[in-house]
């Protein structure tokens, strides 16, 4: 049942009870019949991943597709990583790894509809830049719900969940909070906020520190600015953010992102003998950036920054950070992805990558990498297929905003995904019936087999970047039979790009979306022996790039269904 799908993401007990009762989502009064999808398949074929991996090496990014603002911690002999999901639900995926390379999603920190609500928000609002820590048997994820509550943290004893309801931090403004557990038992909260002095320019921000009683969730005592503006305030640096503190050999290291999340992005580090400072900047900052490289270089990686560091069991240090893989200099549809690099300590300072060096796509893995990295599950070229044959659908699926009604269902018809159409289009600022997975490659094929929808319903596959930038490859019945159509939105208006009648064999179709950098194709196979019939082979895929659509997310793909019936 649809409610059971919510339960699979950590839904409420009432939802589980509805699922067990056998009532399909279509039982709701006046709802159209569900649309059934038999399977979904995705294949990626990027040039950057074609070369064989040398023995003992791993590939970057370690989490392909939009997994921005990664934060990492070590606990119980393993590593745990979280990333931003903005207004998608379930939010803040929690990944687990034994070697920093092979990652498996085990849960989500935001997994119940009652924890947060993103209605009315654009897709790039919601949960920004989570930070994860582990202390004394408890996992903490501290985060900002932008435009929907402010700063908060959630806790869990098991990273797979369940996670607690948010503990709100109303006295902590700004964004990008993180926690630091000192070895004397004190706990501190850091965050980005406006400076104590009047703001001098757009992007003028500061990093603040305050002690917090973690048991009660109450910050207390003085709140102090550690950095005003950035490491060179005389140059008016912008968007100092994403702070983390680490204590190594008696030094407190404060690492932050600078320069915004575009091509000028970077990571800087400072240190002090006292957690309150003053902090001295490393003379060779930034310790990570790609802004000085030729923008016309082959297979570029850009936007690098927002790093977090962790120590491995062999004493080595590693950094996770966000970066983007571009085409056409400034386009990237896969969003901000998670990369991994070793940290080298030089004269008491951590350096992620020397200035002028390119982020490598392949490099030697950690000494504790326990399996060959020829095919880590979240990177490289791969085919991924969901047969919708389990009650608990695979992790990695998301919806746009938090569902208010149980419209998706993995058990009423075993082996099929049932989606009950909603009235909302893809540009609604509430939850629509769109089940999404990240686009993880520039060159990809996505396809899904579906039964024809009932009258008054349009259903198919969407390629979705945000409320105003998407394609919908849809199928509907009408007076002239079955029609396959392609809608596009790249701004204010929805445009019908193409349409074609389809005589579907066995009352079913297979829909296809193909991407090659900025060129997308949309077609269907009617099962009549003609193969794929392409409505469009050269659609403009750059409308799904972050530079065109704005915001912080990457493109997503998946089934969508909408109720087109006139209101009674």
Coordinates of C-alpha atoms in Angstrom, one line a residue:
X1 CA 0.0 0.0 0.0
X2 CA 1.0 3.6 -0.4
X3 CA 1.1 4.0 3.3
X4 CA 3.4 1.0 3.6
X5 CA 5.8 2.8 1.3
X6 CA 5.8 5.7 3.7
X7 CA 6.4 3.1 6.5
X8 CA 9.4 1.8 4.5
X9 CA 10.9 5.3 4.8
X10 CA 10.1 5.4 8.5
X11 CA 6.4 6.2 8.3
X12 CA 4.0 6.5 11.2
X13 CA 2.5 3.3 12.8
X14 CA -1.0 4.3 11.4
X15 CA 0.4 4.1 7.9
X16 CA 1.7 0.6 8.6
X17 CA -1.7 -0.4 9.8
X18 CA -3.4 0.9 6.7
X19 CA -0.9 -1.0 4.6
X20 CA -1.5 -4.2 6.4
X21 CA -5.3 -3.9 5.9
X22 CA -5.0 -4.3 2.1
X23 CA -6.7 -1.1 1.2
X24 CA -5.2 0.3 -2.0
X25 CA -4.6 4.0 -2.3
X26 CA -7.3 4.2 -4.9
X27 CA -9.9 3.5 -2.2
X28 CA -9.9 7.1 -1.4
X29 CA -13.2 8.7 -2.4
X30 CA -13.0 10.3 -5.8
X31 CA -9.4 9.3 -6.5
X32 CA -8.5 8.0 -10.0
X33 CA -7.3 4.5 -10.4
X34 CA -3.6 4.0 -9.7
X35 CA -1.1 3.9 -12.6
X36 CA 1.1 0.8 -12.5
X37 CA 4.8 0.7 -13.3
X38 CA 6.5 -2.7 -13.8
X39 CA 10.1 -1.7 -13.5
X40 CA 12.5 1.3 -13.8
X41 CA 16.1 1.0 -15.2
X42 CA 18.9 3.4 -15.3
X43 CA 22.3 3.0 -17.1
X44 CA 25.2 5.5 -16.9
X45 CA 28.1 5.7 -19.4
X46 CA 30.3 8.6 -18.6
X47 CA 33.7 9.0 -20.4
X48 CA 35.3 9.9 -17.0
X49 CA 34.6 6.4 -15.8
X50 CA 35.6 4.4 -18.8
X51 CA 39.3 3.8 -18.0
X52 CA 39.9 0.6 -16.0
X53 CA 40.9 1.2 -12.4
X54 CA 44.4 0.2 -11.4
X55 CA 44.6 -2.2 -8.5
X56 CA 44.1 -0.6 -5.2
X57 CA 42.6 2.6 -6.6
X58 CA 39.1 4.1 -6.3
X59 CA 37.0 6.5 -8.4
X60 CA 35.8 10.0 -7.7
X61 CA 33.1 11.1 -7.1
X62 CA 32.4 8.4 -4.4
X63 CA 28.7 9.5 -4.4
X64 CA 27.7 10.4 -7.9
X65 CA 24.7 12.5 -8.5
X66 CA 23.6 15.4 -6.3
X67 CA 24.9 14.6 -2.8
X68 CA 26.1 18.1 -1.8
X69 CA 27.5 19.4 1.5
X70 CA 28.8 16.0 2.7
X71 CA 29.7 15.6 6.4
X72 CA 31.4 12.6 7.8
X73 CA 32.1 10.9 11.2
X74 CA 33.7 7.7 12.4
X75 CA 31.8 5.4 14.8
X76 CA 32.1 1.7 15.9
X77 CA 34.7 0.9 13.3
X78 CA 32.8 2.4 10.4
X79 CA 32.2 5.7 8.7
X80 CA 28.9 7.6 8.3
X81 CA 28.1 10.4 5.9
X82 CA 25.2 12.7 5.4
X83 CA 24.3 15.1 2.6
X84 CA 21.8 17.8 1.7
X85 CA 18.5 17.0 0.1
X86 CA 16.9 20.5 0.4
X87 CA 13.1 20.1 -0.2
X88 CA 13.2 16.4 -1.2
X89 CA 11.8 13.7 1.2
X90 CA 12.9 11.6 2.8
X91 CA 15.6 14.0 3.7
X92 CA 19.3 13.8 4.7
X93 CA 20.4 10.3 3.6
X94 CA 22.7 8.5 6.0
X95 CA 25.4 6.4 4.3
X96 CA 27.6 3.8 5.9
X97 CA 31.1 2.5 4.7
X98 CA 33.9 0.4 6.1
X99 CA 36.5 2.0 3.8
X100 CA 35.4 5.5 2.7
X101 CA 34.9 4.2 -0.9
X102 CA 32.1 1.6 -0.8
X103 CA 29.0 3.5 0.5
X104 CA 25.6 2.1 1.3
X105 CA 22.6 4.1 2.3
X106 CA 21.2 2.8 5.6
X107 CA 18.6 5.4 6.4
X108 CA 17.5 9.0 6.4
X109 CA 17.7 11.5 9.3
X110 CA 14.4 13.1 8.1
X111 CA 12.1 10.1 7.4
X112 CA 8.7 10.8 9.0
X113 CA 6.2 13.3 7.6
X114 CA 5.8 14.8 11.1
X115 CA 9.5 15.8 11.4
X116 CA 9.6 18.7 8.9
X117 CA 7.3 20.3 6.3
X118 CA 8.5 21.9 3.0
X119 CA 5.2 23.0 1.5
X120 CA 5.4 26.3 -0.3
X121 CA 9.2 26.1 -0.6
X122 CA 11.3 26.0 -3.8
X123 CA 13.2 22.8 -4.3
X124 CA 16.5 24.4 -3.2
X125 CA 15.2 25.5 0.2
X126 CA 14.5 23.1 3.0
X127 CA 17.4 21.2 4.6
X128 CA 20.9 22.7 4.0
X129 CA 24.3 21.3 4.9
X130 CA 23.8 18.7 7.6
X131 CA 26.7 17.9 9.9
X132 CA 27.0 14.5 11.6
X133 CA 28.8 13.6 14.8
X134 CA 29.0 10.6 17.1
X135 CA 29.5 10.7 20.9
X136 CA 28.9 8.2 23.7
X137 CA 26.6 5.9 21.7
X138 CA 24.5 8.7 20.1
X139 CA 24.6 10.0 16.5
X140 CA 23.8 13.7 16.1
X141 CA 22.8 15.4 12.9
X142 CA 22.6 19.2 13.2
X143 CA 21.1 21.1 10.3
X144 CA 19.2 24.2 9.0
X145 CA 15.6 23.9 7.7
X146 CA 15.7 27.1 5.6
X147 CA 12.5 29.0 5.5
X148 CA 10.8 26.2 7.5
X149 CA 11.9 26.4 11.1
X150 CA 15.6 27.3 11.3
X151 CA 18.4 25.4 13.0
X152 CA 17.8 22.1 14.8
X153 CA 19.4 18.7 15.5
X154 CA 18.1 15.1 15.5
X155 CA 19.5 12.1 17.3
X156 CA 19.6 8.3 16.9
X157 CA 21.3 5.4 18.6
X158 CA 21.3 3.5 15.2
X159 CA 22.2 5.5 12.1
X160 CA 19.6 3.5 10.2
X161 CA 17.0 5.1 12.5
X162 CA 14.6 5.9 13.8
X163 CA 15.8 9.5 14.3
X164 CA 14.2 11.8 16.8
X165 CA 12.0 14.7 16.2
X166 CA 13.9 18.0 15.7
X167 CA 15.3 19.7 18.7
X168 CA 15.0 23.3 17.7
X169 CA 17.7 25.9 18.3
X170 CA 15.9 29.2 18.1
X171 CA 18.8 31.3 19.5
X172 CA 21.1 30.1 16.8
X173 CA 20.6 32.0 13.6
X174 CA 22.1 31.7 10.1
X175 CA 22.9 28.4 8.5
X176 CA 25.4 25.5 8.5
X177 CA 25.6 24.6 12.2
X178 CA 28.0 21.9 13.3
X179 CA 28.8 20.4 16.7
X180 CA 32.3 20.0 18.3
X181 CA 32.7 17.6 21.2
X182 CA 35.9 18.6 23.1
X183 CA 37.9 16.0 25.1
X184 CA 37.1 17.8 28.4
X185 CA 33.4 16.9 27.9
X186 CA 32.3 20.4 26.7
X187 CA 30.2 20.6 23.6
X188 CA 30.2 23.6 21.2
X189 CA 28.0 24.7 18.3
X190 CA 29.4 26.5 15.3
X191 CA 27.4 28.2 12.6
X192 CA 27.4 30.8 9.8
X193 CA 25.5 34.0 10.5
X194 CA 25.6 37.8 10.0
X195 CA 28.7 39.4 11.6
X196 CA 28.5 41.3 14.9
X197 CA 29.4 44.5 13.0
X198 CA 27.2 46.0 10.3
X199 CA 27.2 44.0 7.0
X200 CA 29.7 45.7 4.6
X201 CA 28.8 43.8 1.4
X202 CA 26.7 41.0 -0.1
X203 CA 28.1 37.8 1.2
X204 CA 29.7 39.2 4.3
X205 CA 29.2 36.6 6.9
X206 CA 30.9 35.3 10.1
X207 CA 31.5 32.0 11.9
X208 CA 30.2 32.0 15.5
X209 CA 30.9 29.7 18.4
X210 CA 28.8 29.0 21.6
X211 CA 28.8 26.3 24.2
X212 CA 25.7 24.0 24.3
X213 CA 24.1 21.7 26.8
X214 CA 23.6 18.8 24.4
X215 CA 21.4 16.9 26.8
X216 CA 18.8 19.7 26.9
X217 CA 19.6 21.1 23.5
X218 CA 20.1 24.6 25.0
X219 CA 23.1 26.8 24.0
X220 CA 24.4 28.9 26.9
X221 CA 27.1 31.4 27.8
X222 CA 28.8 33.8 25.5
X223 CA 28.5 33.6 21.8
X224 CA 31.6 34.7 19.9
X225 CA 32.7 35.4 16.3
X226 CA 35.7 33.3 15.3
X227 CA 36.1 34.6 11.8
X228 CA 34.6 37.8 10.4
X229 CA 34.3 37.7 6.6
X230 CA 37.0 35.2 5.9
X231 CA 40.7 34.6 6.0
X232 CA 41.5 37.9 4.3
X233 CA 38.8 40.3 5.4
X234 CA 40.4 43.2 3.6
X235 CA 39.5 41.5 0.3
X236 CA 35.8 41.3 1.2
X237 CA 35.6 37.4 1.0
X238 CA 32.1 36.0 0.5
X239 CA 30.1 33.3 2.2
X240 CA 32.4 31.9 4.9
X241 CA 30.3 28.9 5.9
X242 CA 30.3 25.1 6.6
X243 CA 32.5 25.3 9.7
X244 CA 34.0 22.3 11.5
X245 CA 36.5 22.1 14.4
X246 CA 38.9 19.3 14.9
X247 CA 41.4 18.9 17.8
X248 CA 44.7 17.4 16.8
X249 CA 47.9 17.4 18.9
X250 CA 46.6 20.1 21.1
X251 CA 45.6 22.4 18.3
X252 CA 42.1 23.4 17.4
X253 CA 41.7 23.4 13.6
X254 CA 38.8 25.4 12.2
X255 CA 38.0 24.6 8.6
X256 CA 35.5 26.5 6.5
X257 CA 34.3 26.9 3.0
X258 CA 34.7 30.3 1.2
X259 CA 33.8 31.9 -2.1
X260 CA 30.2 30.5 -2.6
X261 CA 29.3 27.1 -4.1
X262 CA 30.2 28.1 -7.7
X263 CA 33.5 28.1 -9.5
X264 CA 35.2 30.3 -6.8
X265 CA 34.4 27.8 -4.1
X266 CA 37.3 26.8 -1.8
X267 CA 38.2 25.4 1.6
X268 CA 40.4 27.2 4.1
X269 CA 41.8 26.3 7.5
X270 CA 42.9 28.1 10.7
X271 CA 44.2 27.0 14.0
X272 CA 44.4 28.0 17.7
X273 CA 45.6 26.6 21.0
X274 CA 42.2 27.7 22.5
X275 CA 38.8 26.7 21.1
X276 CA 37.7 30.4 21.5
X277 CA 40.7 31.6 19.4
X278 CA 42.2 33.7 18.2
X279 CA 42.6 31.6 15.1
X280 CA 45.6 32.0 12.8
X281 CA 45.1 31.4 9.1
X282 CA 47.3 28.9 7.2
X283 CA 49.6 31.0 5.0
X284 CA 49.1 28.7 2.0
X285 CA 45.2 28.8 2.0
X286 CA 43.1 27.6 0.4
X287 CA 43.7 23.9 1.1
X288 CA 41.3 22.9 -1.7
X289 CA 40.0 24.8 -4.8
X290 CA 39.8 24.4 -8.5
X291 CA 39.2 28.0 -9.3
X292 CA 42.7 28.7 -10.7
X293 CA 42.5 26.0 -13.4
X294 CA 41.8 26.4 -17.1
X295 CA 38.0 26.3 -17.5
X296 CA 38.4 24.6 -20.9
X297 CA 40.3 21.6 -19.5
X298 CA 39.1 18.1 -20.4
X299 CA 36.5 16.5 -18.1
X300 CA 36.6 19.3 -15.6
X301 CA 35.8 19.1 -11.9
X302 CA 34.7 22.4 -10.5
X303 CA 33.0 24.1 -7.5
X304 CA 35.2 22.2 -5.0
X305 CA 34.7 23.0 -1.3
X306 CA 32.6 22.5 1.8
X307 CA 34.9 19.8 3.1
X308 CA 34.7 17.7 6.3
X309 CA 37.6 15.5 7.6
X310 CA 37.9 12.2 9.3
X311 CA 40.7 10.0 10.6
X312 CA 41.0 6.4 9.4
X313 CA 42.0 3.3 11.6
X314 CA 45.5 3.5 10.2
X315 CA 46.0 7.1 11.4
X316 CA 45.5 8.6 7.9
X317 CA 43.2 11.6 7.4
X318 CA 40.7 11.9 4.6
X319 CA 38.4 14.7 3.4
X320 CA 34.9 14.5 1.8
X321 CA 33.8 17.5 -0.1
X322 CA 31.4 18.7 -2.8
X323 CA 32.4 19.4 -6.4
X324 CA 30.7 19.3 -9.8
X325 CA 31.4 17.6 -13.1
X326 CA 30.8 20.1 -15.9
X327 CA 30.2 20.2 -19.6
X328 CA 30.2 23.2 -21.8
X329 CA 32.3 25.0 -19.2
X330 CA 29.5 26.0 -16.8
X331 CA 26.7 23.4 -17.2
X332 CA 26.2 20.5 -14.8
X333 CA 23.0 18.5 -14.5
X334 CA 24.3 16.0 -11.9
X335 CA 24.5 18.8 -9.3
X336 CA 27.1 18.9 -6.5
X337 CA 28.5 15.5 -5.8
X338 CA 30.6 13.9 -3.0
X339 CA 34.3 13.5 -3.6
X340 CA 37.0 12.0 -1.5
X341 CA 40.7 12.9 -1.2
X342 CA 43.5 12.1 1.3
X343 CA 44.7 14.8 3.6
X344 CA 48.4 15.5 3.9
X345 CA 49.7 17.2 7.0
X346 CA 52.4 19.8 6.2
X347 CA 54.2 21.6 9.0
X348 CA 51.2 21.0 11.3
X349 CA 48.6 22.0 8.7
X350 CA 46.1 19.8 6.8
X351 CA 46.2 20.1 3.0
X352 CA 43.6 18.4 0.8
X353 CA 45.0 19.4 -2.6
X354 CA 47.9 21.7 -3.5
X355 CA 47.0 24.7 -5.5
X356 CA 46.9 24.2 -9.3
X357 CA 46.3 20.4 -9.1
X358 CA 43.3 18.9 -10.7
X359 CA 41.0 16.7 -8.6
X360 CA 41.7 13.2 -9.9
X361 CA 39.0 10.8 -11.1
X362 CA 41.0 7.8 -9.9
X363 CA 43.7 7.6 -7.2
X364 CA 45.1 5.1 -4.6
X365 CA 42.6 4.1 -2.0
X366 CA 43.0 3.9 1.8
X367 CA 45.2 1.2 3.1
X368 CA 42.1 -0.2 4.9
X369 CA 40.0 -0.5 1.7
X370 CA 38.7 -4.0 2.1
X371 CA 37.5 -4.9 -1.4
X372 CA 38.4 -4.0 -5.0
X373 CA 37.0 -0.6 -6.0
X374 CA 36.4 -1.6 -9.6
X375 CA 32.7 -1.1 -9.0
X376 CA 31.8 0.8 -5.8
X377 CA 28.0 1.0 -5.7
X378 CA 27.6 4.8 -5.9
X379 CA 30.1 5.7 -8.6
X380 CA 31.5 4.6 -12.0
X381 CA 29.4 3.4 -14.9
X382 CA 26.7 1.0 -13.9
X383 CA 23.1 -0.2 -14.6
X384 CA 20.6 0.0 -11.8
X385 CA 17.2 -1.6 -12.1
X386 CA 14.2 -1.7 -9.7
X387 CA 11.7 -4.5 -10.4
X388 CA 9.4 -3.1 -7.7
X389 CA 9.3 -6.6 -6.3
X390 CA 9.7 -5.9 -2.6
X391 CA 7.4 -4.3 -0.1
X392 CA 10.1 -1.9 1.0
X393 CA 11.3 -0.1 -2.1
X394 CA 15.0 0.6 -2.5
X395 CA 16.5 3.5 -0.7
X396 CA 17.5 6.4 -2.9
X397 CA 14.0 7.2 -4.1
X398 CA 12.6 10.6 -3.1
X399 CA 9.6 12.7 -3.5
X400 CA 9.4 16.5 -4.0
X401 CA 8.4 17.8 -0.5
X402 CA 6.7 15.7 2.1
X403 CA 3.7 13.6 1.1
X404 CA 0.4 14.6 2.7
X405 CA -1.5 11.6 1.3
X406 CA -0.3 8.0 0.6
X407 CA -0.1 8.1 -3.2
X408 CA 2.7 5.6 -3.8
X409 CA 2.3 1.9 -3.1
X410 CA 4.7 -1.1 -3.3
X411 CA 2.5 -4.0 -2.2
X412 CA -1.1 -3.9 -3.4
X413 CA 0.0 -5.5 -6.6
X414 CA 3.2 -7.5 -6.1
X415 CA 6.0 -6.7 -8.5
X416 CA 4.5 -3.3 -9.5
X417 CA 4.8 0.3 -8.3
X418 CA 1.3 1.8 -8.0
X419 CA 1.0 5.6 -8.2
X420 CA -2.3 7.3 -7.5
X421 CA -2.4 10.5 -9.6
X422 CA -2.6 13.8 -7.8
X423 CA -3.9 17.1 -9.2
X424 CA -0.5 18.8 -8.7
X425 CA 1.8 19.4 -11.7
X426 CA 5.5 19.3 -11.4
X427 CA 5.6 23.0 -10.8
X428 CA 3.4 22.8 -7.7
X429 CA 4.9 24.1 -4.4
X430 CA 3.5 21.1 -2.6
X431 CA 4.0 17.4 -2.9
X432 CA 3.2 16.0 -6.3
X433 CA 3.0 12.4 -7.4
X434 CA 6.6 12.2 -8.6
X435 CA 8.9 9.4 -7.5
X436 CA 12.4 10.5 -8.1
X437 CA 16.0 9.2 -8.3
X438 CA 19.1 11.3 -8.9
X439 CA 20.6 11.6 -12.4
X440 CA 24.2 10.3 -11.7
X441 CA 25.8 10.6 -15.1
X442 CA 26.1 13.0 -18.0
X443 CA 25.5 10.2 -20.4
X444 CA 22.6 8.0 -19.3
X445 CA 19.5 6.0 -20.4
X446 CA 16.5 5.8 -18.1
X447 CA 13.4 3.7 -19.0
X448 CA 10.3 2.4 -17.3
X449 CA 7.5 0.0 -18.3
X450 CA 4.0 1.0 -17.4
X451 CA 0.4 0.1 -18.1
X452 CA -1.7 2.7 -19.8
X453 CA -3.4 5.1 -17.4
X454 CA -7.1 5.5 -17.2
X455 CA -9.0 8.4 -18.8
X456 CA -8.4 11.8 -17.2
X457 CA -4.9 10.8 -16.1
X458 CA -1.5 11.7 -17.6
X459 CA 1.4 9.5 -16.4
X460 CA 4.9 8.7 -17.5
X461 CA 8.5 9.7 -16.7
X462 CA 9.8 13.1 -15.7
X463 CA 13.3 14.7 -15.8
X464 CA 13.1 17.3 -13.1
X465 CA 15.5 19.9 -11.9
X466 CA 13.2 22.2 -10.0
X467 CA 9.7 23.7 -10.0
X468 CA 10.3 25.7 -13.2
X469 CA 12.8 23.5 -15.1
X470 CA 11.6 20.0 -16.1
X471 CA 10.4 17.7 -18.9
X472 CA 7.5 15.4 -18.6
X473 CA 7.2 12.4 -21.1
X474 CA 3.6 11.6 -20.5
X475 CA 0.9 9.2 -21.7
X476 CA -2.9 9.9 -21.7
X477 CA -6.1 8.5 -23.3
X478 CA -8.3 10.7 -25.3
X479 CA -11.1 10.8 -27.9
X480 CA -8.5 9.8 -30.6
X481 CA -6.9 7.0 -28.6
X482 CA -3.6 6.9 -26.7
X483 CA -1.3 9.9 -27.0
X484 CA 2.4 10.2 -25.9
X485 CA 3.5 13.8 -25.4
X486 CA 6.4 15.8 -24.1
X487 CA 6.0 18.8 -21.9
X488 CA 8.7 21.3 -21.1
X489 CA 9.0 24.0 -18.5
X490 CA 12.0 26.4 -18.6
X491 CA 10.6 29.5 -16.9
X492 CA 7.1 30.8 -16.5
X493 CA 5.1 28.7 -19.0
X494 CA 4.6 25.0 -19.8
X495 CA 5.2 24.2 -23.5
X496 CA 4.1 21.1 -25.3
X497 CA 7.2 20.1 -27.3
X498 CA 5.8 17.1 -29.3
X499 CA 3.0 14.6 -29.2
X500 CA 2.2 11.4 -31.1
X501 CA -0.5 8.7 -31.2
X502 CA 0.6 5.3 -29.8
X503 CA -1.1 2.0 -30.5
X504 CA 0.2 0.1 -27.4
X505 CA 0.4 -3.6 -27.6
X506 CA -0.9 -5.4 -24.5
X507 CA -2.1 -2.0 -23.1
X508 CA 1.4 -1.1 -22.0
X509 CA 4.3 1.1 -23.0
X510 CA 8.0 1.4 -22.2
X511 CA 9.1 5.0 -21.9
X512 CA 12.7 6.2 -22.6
X513 CA 14.8 9.2 -21.6
X514 CA 18.3 9.5 -22.9
X515 CA 20.8 12.1 -21.9
X516 CA 24.2 13.1 -23.4
X517 CA 25.5 16.2 -21.6
X518 CA 23.1 19.0 -22.7
X519 CA 21.2 16.9 -25.3
X520 CA 18.2 14.8 -24.2
X521 CA 16.0 12.4 -26.1
X522 CA 12.5 11.3 -25.2
X523 CA 10.7 8.3 -26.7
X524 CA 8.5 5.2 -26.3
X525 CA 8.3 1.6 -27.3
X526 CA 4.8 0.4 -27.9
X527 CA 5.7 -3.3 -28.0
X528 CA 4.8 -3.6 -31.6
X529 CA 8.2 -4.6 -32.9
X530 CA 9.1 -1.0 -34.1
X531 CA 11.5 -0.4 -31.2
X532 CA 11.9 3.0 -29.6
X533 CA 10.0 5.8 -31.4
X534 CA 11.6 9.1 -30.5
X535 CA 9.4 12.1 -30.0
X536 CA 12.5 14.3 -29.7
X537 CA 16.1 13.4 -30.0
X538 CA 17.7 16.8 -29.5
X539 CA 15.8 18.4 -26.6
X540 CA 17.7 21.1 -24.7
X541 CA 19.1 19.4 -21.6
X542 CA 20.8 22.5 -20.4
X543 CA 17.5 23.7 -18.9
X544 CA 18.1 20.9 -16.3
X545 CA 21.6 22.3 -15.4
X546 CA 22.1 24.2 -12.1
X547 CA 23.5 27.2 -13.8
X548 CA 20.3 27.6 -15.9
X549 CA 17.8 26.6 -13.2
X550 CA 19.6 28.1 -10.2
X551 CA 19.5 26.6 -6.8
X552 CA 21.6 23.8 -5.4
X553 CA 20.0 20.5 -6.5
X554 CA 20.8 18.2 -9.5
X555 CA 18.4 16.7 -12.0
X556 CA 16.2 13.7 -10.9
X557 CA 14.3 11.1 -13.0
X558 CA 11.3 8.9 -12.3
X559 CA 7.6 8.1 -12.6
X560 CA 5.0 10.8 -12.4
X561 CA 1.2 10.8 -12.6
X562 CA -1.3 13.6 -12.5
X563 CA -5.0 13.8 -12.3
X564 CA -6.3 15.9 -15.2
X565 CA -10.0 15.5 -14.6
X566 CA -12.1 18.7 -14.4
X567 CA -13.2 19.6 -10.9
X568 CA -16.8 18.4 -10.2

